[in-house]
XYZ file of C-alpha atoms in Angstrom:
315
model
C -95.137 26.882 7.118
C -97.452 26.661 4.124
C -99.344 23.418 3.494
C -98.509 22.056 6.931
C -101.411 20.357 8.721
C -102.670 21.179 12.194
C -102.331 18.514 14.876
C -101.891 18.361 18.645
C -99.062 16.511 20.355
C -101.701 14.671 22.426
C -103.294 13.289 19.217
C -99.883 12.162 17.986
C -99.151 10.583 21.372
C -102.445 8.606 21.256
C -101.442 7.311 17.842
C -97.868 6.232 18.552
C -97.931 4.996 22.173
C -100.072 1.836 21.562
C -97.443 0.685 19.040
C -94.839 0.662 21.806
C -97.298 -0.922 24.232
C -97.780 -4.084 22.174
C -94.038 -4.510 21.600
C -92.975 -4.404 25.257
C -93.914 -6.795 28.052
C -92.940 -4.235 30.704
C -95.251 -1.473 29.388
C -98.155 -0.362 31.636
C -100.359 2.766 31.771
C -101.869 4.221 34.951
C -104.529 6.755 33.920
C -106.228 9.308 36.113
C -110.056 9.245 36.097
C -110.230 11.930 33.417
C -108.175 9.836 30.990
C -110.184 6.596 31.165
C -112.590 7.551 28.339
C -110.020 9.012 25.953
C -108.912 7.589 22.607
C -105.598 6.496 24.127
C -107.223 4.025 26.527
C -109.510 2.682 23.771
C -106.451 1.969 21.606
C -104.430 0.194 24.290
C -104.719 -3.550 25.016
C -106.621 -4.085 28.283
C -103.687 -5.905 29.886
C -101.552 -2.763 29.371
C -103.780 -0.598 31.589
C -103.702 -0.616 35.394
C -106.590 1.470 36.672
C -107.486 0.646 40.256
C -110.248 2.628 41.947
C -108.008 4.782 44.065
C -107.283 8.448 44.524
C -104.595 10.135 42.482
C -102.303 10.216 45.503
C -101.909 6.460 45.243
C -101.158 6.342 41.511
C -97.575 7.402 42.119
C -97.068 4.779 44.815
C -98.690 2.141 42.565
C -96.329 3.147 39.765
C -93.302 2.897 42.063
C -94.385 -0.606 43.108
C -94.869 -1.688 39.493
C -91.464 -0.267 38.569
C -89.899 -2.176 41.470
C -91.472 -5.326 39.979
C -89.832 -4.659 36.594
C -92.525 -2.661 34.786
C -92.090 0.740 33.082
C -95.253 2.628 34.162
C -96.730 5.669 32.412
C -98.982 7.889 34.574
C -101.199 10.013 32.323
C -103.324 12.977 33.422
C -105.223 15.772 31.680
C -103.782 18.423 33.996
C -100.629 19.085 35.970
C -102.796 19.544 39.075
C -102.637 15.781 39.590
C -98.884 15.997 39.905
C -99.029 19.102 42.118
C -101.109 17.130 44.624
C -98.645 14.250 44.490
C -95.409 16.247 44.285
C -93.992 14.857 47.530
C -94.749 11.269 46.469
C -93.081 11.910 43.099
C -89.969 13.209 44.841
C -89.800 10.509 47.502
C -91.093 7.442 45.650
C -89.838 8.012 42.083
C -86.788 10.269 41.985
C -84.709 9.293 45.024
C -84.421 5.604 44.112
C -84.855 6.390 41.094
C -87.582 4.477 39.159
C -88.288 4.585 35.373
C -91.804 6.055 35.602
C -93.026 8.550 32.991
C -95.478 11.313 33.962
C -97.554 12.738 31.095
C -99.956 15.703 31.002
C -102.295 16.555 28.114
C -103.069 20.224 28.755
C -99.618 21.704 29.153
C -99.038 25.450 29.315
C -102.129 27.462 28.347
C -103.955 24.511 26.725
C -106.320 24.374 29.721
C -107.873 27.585 28.357
C -111.355 28.158 29.734
C -110.742 25.885 32.742
C -108.937 28.820 34.333
C -105.961 29.299 36.591
C -106.173 25.849 38.179
C -105.570 24.192 34.781
C -103.352 26.803 33.071
C -100.231 25.959 35.014
C -97.016 27.598 33.846
C -94.775 26.335 36.636
C -94.760 22.638 35.668
C -91.416 22.557 33.861
C -89.750 24.457 36.710
C -91.126 22.143 39.407
C -90.149 18.968 37.570
C -86.768 20.371 36.563
C -86.010 20.949 40.266
C -86.263 17.244 41.062
C -82.925 15.437 40.872
C -82.890 12.466 38.455
C -86.044 13.731 36.673
C -85.898 14.201 32.872
C -88.157 16.933 31.407
C -89.424 17.019 27.812
C -91.581 19.460 25.786
C -91.973 18.069 22.223
C -93.340 20.135 19.325
C -94.295 17.541 16.675
C -94.290 13.838 15.790
C -90.562 13.665 15.096
C -89.588 15.046 18.501
C -92.355 13.122 20.273
C -91.130 9.783 18.907
C -87.610 10.635 20.042
C -88.885 11.573 23.509
C -91.028 8.414 23.911
C -88.075 6.221 22.965
C -85.908 8.108 25.443
C -88.484 7.593 28.219
C -88.740 3.880 27.430
C -84.978 3.339 27.537
C -84.063 5.649 30.442
C -83.457 4.261 33.957
C -84.719 7.600 35.362
C -88.229 9.093 35.778
C -89.426 11.492 33.088
C -91.968 14.284 32.773
C -93.597 14.840 29.382
C -95.660 17.963 28.639
C -98.135 17.659 25.747
C -100.753 20.022 24.325
C -104.368 19.236 23.484
C -104.462 22.255 21.209
C -103.852 21.819 17.487
C -101.050 23.848 15.963
C -98.873 23.733 12.883
C -96.807 20.593 12.459
C -93.331 21.248 11.105
C -92.843 18.407 8.655
C -91.877 20.369 5.537
C -89.740 22.926 7.328
C -87.673 20.382 9.198
C -83.980 20.550 8.348
C -82.405 18.358 10.987
C -84.162 15.275 12.415
C -84.427 14.844 16.168
C -81.709 12.852 17.876
C -80.479 11.827 21.294
C -78.974 15.287 21.933
C -82.366 16.765 22.895
C -82.346 19.630 20.372
C -82.471 20.076 16.604
C -81.873 22.954 14.212
C -85.028 23.640 12.199
C -83.659 26.728 10.453
C -80.059 27.752 9.917
C -79.001 31.407 10.286
C -76.088 33.640 11.270
C -77.334 36.699 13.230
C -79.706 35.649 16.055
C -80.361 32.283 17.746
C -83.958 31.580 18.786
C -83.997 28.770 21.360
C -87.536 27.477 21.858
C -89.774 24.450 22.502
C -93.354 23.121 22.245
C -96.036 25.435 20.881
C -93.603 28.355 20.577
C -91.634 26.608 17.822
C -94.321 27.468 15.260
C -94.413 31.086 16.538
C -90.641 31.314 16.054
C -91.014 30.146 12.462
C -93.739 32.753 11.910
C -91.259 35.461 12.974
C -88.636 34.523 10.389
C -90.071 36.340 7.342
C -90.399 39.663 9.170
C -86.907 39.467 10.656
C -85.246 38.510 7.401
C -86.962 41.455 5.680
C -85.114 43.534 8.286
C -81.863 41.904 7.194
C -81.550 39.654 10.257
C -80.679 36.013 9.605
C -82.357 33.714 12.154
C -81.269 30.327 13.462
C -84.054 28.391 15.248
C -83.299 25.500 17.607
C -86.127 23.297 18.867
C -85.070 22.301 22.408
C -87.449 19.427 23.167
C -85.332 18.200 26.106
C -85.254 20.801 28.883
C -83.451 18.343 31.146
C -80.970 16.919 30.273
C -80.197 20.310 28.752
C -78.451 20.301 25.329
C -75.710 22.788 26.202
C -73.452 22.002 23.261
C -76.201 22.697 20.678
C -76.902 26.077 22.300
C -73.230 27.061 22.589
C -72.430 25.969 19.046
C -75.150 28.283 17.720
C -74.513 31.361 19.886
C -70.770 31.275 19.207
C -71.823 31.923 15.605
C -74.672 34.425 16.153
C -73.446 36.185 19.315
C -76.940 36.694 20.784
C -80.038 34.711 21.728
C -83.827 34.855 22.213
C -85.546 32.218 24.377
C -89.267 31.636 23.713
C -91.399 29.273 25.790
C -95.004 28.860 26.987
C -94.068 28.927 30.661
C -93.410 31.210 33.571
C -90.252 33.258 33.047
C -88.852 31.589 36.163
C -87.469 28.073 36.218
C -88.103 26.727 32.713
C -86.207 26.927 29.429
C -85.379 30.621 29.973
C -83.670 29.753 33.247
C -81.851 26.756 31.766
C -80.438 28.903 28.934
C -79.483 31.704 31.357
C -77.678 29.313 33.668
C -75.706 27.878 30.757
C -74.758 31.212 29.137
C -73.888 33.024 32.384
C -71.556 30.203 33.319
C -69.874 29.630 29.962
C -70.549 32.312 27.309
C -72.236 35.592 28.416
C -74.034 37.303 25.506
C -77.151 39.514 25.023
C -80.325 37.479 25.728
C -84.045 38.362 25.656
C -86.972 36.235 26.842
C -90.462 35.679 25.416
C -92.364 34.045 28.291
C -95.063 34.877 30.849
C -94.014 37.209 33.670
C -94.117 35.655 37.138
C -97.897 35.636 37.665
C -101.012 33.437 37.552
C -102.987 33.611 34.305
C -106.672 34.226 33.488
C -109.083 31.866 31.725
C -109.764 32.128 27.994
C -109.099 30.446 24.672
C -105.429 29.408 24.462
C -104.843 31.571 21.379
C -106.347 34.602 23.147
C -104.229 33.924 26.213
C -101.033 33.760 24.150
C -101.903 37.081 22.555
C -102.736 38.645 25.937
C -99.580 37.419 27.672
C -97.259 38.198 24.769
C -96.444 34.700 23.518
C -96.607 35.334 19.760
C -94.290 35.788 16.811
C -94.562 39.565 17.222
C -92.835 39.518 20.632
C -90.181 37.205 19.176
C -89.538 39.724 16.376
C -89.121 42.543 18.911
C -86.828 40.503 21.145
C -84.671 39.361 18.222
C -84.309 42.937 16.938
C -83.195 44.068 20.417
C -80.521 41.403 20.925
C -79.243 41.878 17.379
C -78.786 45.624 18.038
C -77.018 44.928 21.329
C -74.672 42.483 19.650
C -73.639 45.075 17.061
C -72.428 47.634 19.653
């Protein structure tokens, strides 16, 4: 982790998306009001932005109409609240057909910080994962974000993309395996415990490695940037070697990556599993780093969980 720079996935997104916008005639962005003064809009050509003076309810219907006319719309909001208000329209107008519309939020997980419980939404992955035909992505760095953007551009289905406005360690010099179409990549090889994680928790998992290896536990870390479609084969290939698993995500314990891993392992390969996620509750306001510490989303909880599953595996 040494010498890696700090950067947010939202900053990376603002840098790479305009490059795709100028290459494609079918590209169009529909921003919510809060997005109109951001760096992303300033970097996009004016003819690539469709921003009518309407409420957020209508953005989804506008996007469906544009998709029906051959466009590939991107709806971008600072908070998941916009998509909570329009959940029925997303289901009815985008996923049943389906249409290739991408929904993007800036302040995923606890990034809303001081804005409080209305902005710190930890049920977003679960709600989007429930919708048939909807793809769900939580990238951790530029490499995974580029892979996800290209997937959204080429997919015939709607997609949900969770970004973070908070800067955290970028993984460039620790990366072992580049991202690919499978939706997951190994960023550290090991033999004793698999840590399956995504988004901001990838850097926390890497922070846990030194402590665990001093305990004699070899760690394999898999960055699962595609929650749906879920990369079952990457998970199973790793746990057949390690025999146990820790799942770490910045989300409610219910319905997100923890649930996706549980569903896969219970059905195909039952093994000891521990979770590092927020218990089923609403969260307080505060700085994102303070909130992660308070709700147990740090490398220390990953160390404890990995030690537990490793001990269970040995019995």
